[in-house]
Amino acid sequence: MEPITKPNVSLTLRALEVGDSVSFSLSDVTEPNVRSVCSRMSSTLGCRFVIERRSLELYVTKTR
């Protein structure tokens, strides 16, 4: 049986360059968790993210 793995939101977002986007399935992550990670990273690293909810996915774009 395959182990259940969840995406590492923080590592994924840190790897983004300005203008890059990533999508997270809402079956794998929760919206409040993604928003919290984006907020923490914005205040500690000075970067900005735009989060869009499209159906069953969250699209996160690094804007700065």
PDB file of C-alpha atoms in Angstrom:
ATOM      1  CA  MET A   1       0.000   0.000   0.000  1.00  0.00           C
ATOM      2  CA  GLU A   2       1.335   3.456  -0.964  1.00  0.00           C
ATOM      3  CA  PRO A   3       1.819   5.941   1.888  1.00  0.00           C
ATOM      4  CA  ILE A   4      -0.425   8.980   1.827  1.00  0.00           C
ATOM      5  CA  THR A   5       1.661  12.066   1.123  1.00  0.00           C
ATOM      6  CA  LYS A   6       0.607  15.666   1.399  1.00  0.00           C
ATOM      7  CA  PRO A   7       2.322  18.506  -0.452  1.00  0.00           C
ATOM      8  CA  ASN A   8       4.742  20.623   1.541  1.00  0.00           C
ATOM      9  CA  VAL A   9       3.173  24.034   0.964  1.00  0.00           C
ATOM     10  CA  SER A  10       6.016  26.053   2.472  1.00  0.00           C
ATOM     11  CA  LEU A  11       8.774  24.386   0.438  1.00  0.00           C
ATOM     12  CA  THR A  12       6.716  24.583  -2.732  1.00  0.00           C
ATOM     13  CA  LEU A  13       6.081  28.306  -2.308  1.00  0.00           C
ATOM     14  CA  ARG A  14       9.719  29.042  -1.431  1.00  0.00           C
ATOM     15  CA  ALA A  15      10.775  27.462  -4.735  1.00  0.00           C
ATOM     16  CA  LEU A  16       8.596  29.826  -6.793  1.00  0.00           C
ATOM     17  CA  GLU A  17      10.145  32.682  -8.746  1.00  0.00           C
ATOM     18  CA  VAL A  18       8.264  35.967  -9.233  1.00  0.00           C
ATOM     19  CA  GLY A  19       5.474  35.357 -11.756  1.00  0.00           C
ATOM     20  CA  ASP A  20       5.384  31.588 -11.205  1.00  0.00           C
ATOM     21  CA  SER A  21       2.207  29.825 -10.124  1.00  0.00           C
ATOM     22  CA  VAL A  22       1.382  26.562  -8.439  1.00  0.00           C
ATOM     23  CA  SER A  23      -1.925  24.814  -7.831  1.00  0.00           C
ATOM     24  CA  PHE A  24      -2.898  22.834  -4.758  1.00  0.00           C
ATOM     25  CA  SER A  25      -5.812  20.426  -4.718  1.00  0.00           C
ATOM     26  CA  LEU A  26      -8.232  21.147  -1.885  1.00  0.00           C
ATOM     27  CA  SER A  27      -8.398  17.414  -1.246  1.00  0.00           C
ATOM     28  CA  ASP A  28      -4.697  17.563  -0.253  1.00  0.00           C
ATOM     29  CA  VAL A  29      -4.490  20.916   1.576  1.00  0.00           C
ATOM     30  CA  THR A  30      -6.811  23.270   3.402  1.00  0.00           C
ATOM     31  CA  GLU A  31      -7.356  26.830   2.229  1.00  0.00           C
ATOM     32  CA  PRO A  32      -6.681  28.340   5.698  1.00  0.00           C
ATOM     33  CA  ASN A  33      -3.333  26.509   5.860  1.00  0.00           C
ATOM     34  CA  VAL A  34      -2.205  27.798   2.452  1.00  0.00           C
ATOM     35  CA  ARG A  35      -3.289  31.348   3.327  1.00  0.00           C
ATOM     36  CA  SER A  36      -1.456  31.131   6.662  1.00  0.00           C
ATOM     37  CA  VAL A  37       1.775  29.952   5.033  1.00  0.00           C
ATOM     38  CA  CYS A  38       1.541  32.745   2.426  1.00  0.00           C
ATOM     39  CA  SER A  39       0.980  35.322   5.151  1.00  0.00           C
ATOM     40  CA  ARG A  40       3.941  34.112   7.222  1.00  0.00           C
ATOM     41  CA  MET A  41       6.221  34.043   4.191  1.00  0.00           C
ATOM     42  CA  SER A  42       5.090  37.517   3.155  1.00  0.00           C
ATOM     43  CA  SER A  43       6.011  38.996   6.503  1.00  0.00           C
ATOM     44  CA  THR A  44       9.311  37.144   6.950  1.00  0.00           C
ATOM     45  CA  LEU A  45      10.647  37.148   3.369  1.00  0.00           C
ATOM     46  CA  GLY A  46       8.961  40.265   1.985  1.00  0.00           C
ATOM     47  CA  CYS A  47       7.373  38.428  -0.931  1.00  0.00           C
ATOM     48  CA  ARG A  48       3.716  38.639  -1.979  1.00  0.00           C
ATOM     49  CA  PHE A  49       1.264  36.026  -3.193  1.00  0.00           C
ATOM     50  CA  VAL A  50      -2.077  36.120  -4.979  1.00  0.00           C
ATOM     51  CA  ILE A  51      -4.384  33.246  -4.072  1.00  0.00           C
ATOM     52  CA  GLU A  52      -7.298  32.271  -6.306  1.00  0.00           C
ATOM     53  CA  ARG A  53      -9.796  29.536  -5.574  1.00  0.00           C
ATOM     54  CA  ARG A  54     -10.918  27.796  -8.752  1.00  0.00           C
ATOM     55  CA  SER A  55     -13.371  24.988  -8.185  1.00  0.00           C
ATOM     56  CA  LEU A  56     -11.482  22.359  -6.174  1.00  0.00           C
ATOM     57  CA  GLU A  57      -8.028  23.911  -6.469  1.00  0.00           C
ATOM     58  CA  LEU A  58      -6.130  26.871  -5.067  1.00  0.00           C
ATOM     59  CA  TYR A  59      -3.824  28.710  -7.462  1.00  0.00           C
ATOM     60  CA  VAL A  60      -1.026  30.633  -5.794  1.00  0.00           C
ATOM     61  CA  THR A  61       1.053  33.129  -7.796  1.00  0.00           C
ATOM     62  CA  LYS A  62       4.152  34.833  -6.440  1.00  0.00           C
ATOM     63  CA  THR A  63       3.924  38.487  -7.405  1.00  0.00           C
ATOM     64  CA  ARG A  64       6.949  39.979  -5.658  1.00  0.00           C
TER      65      ARG A  64
END
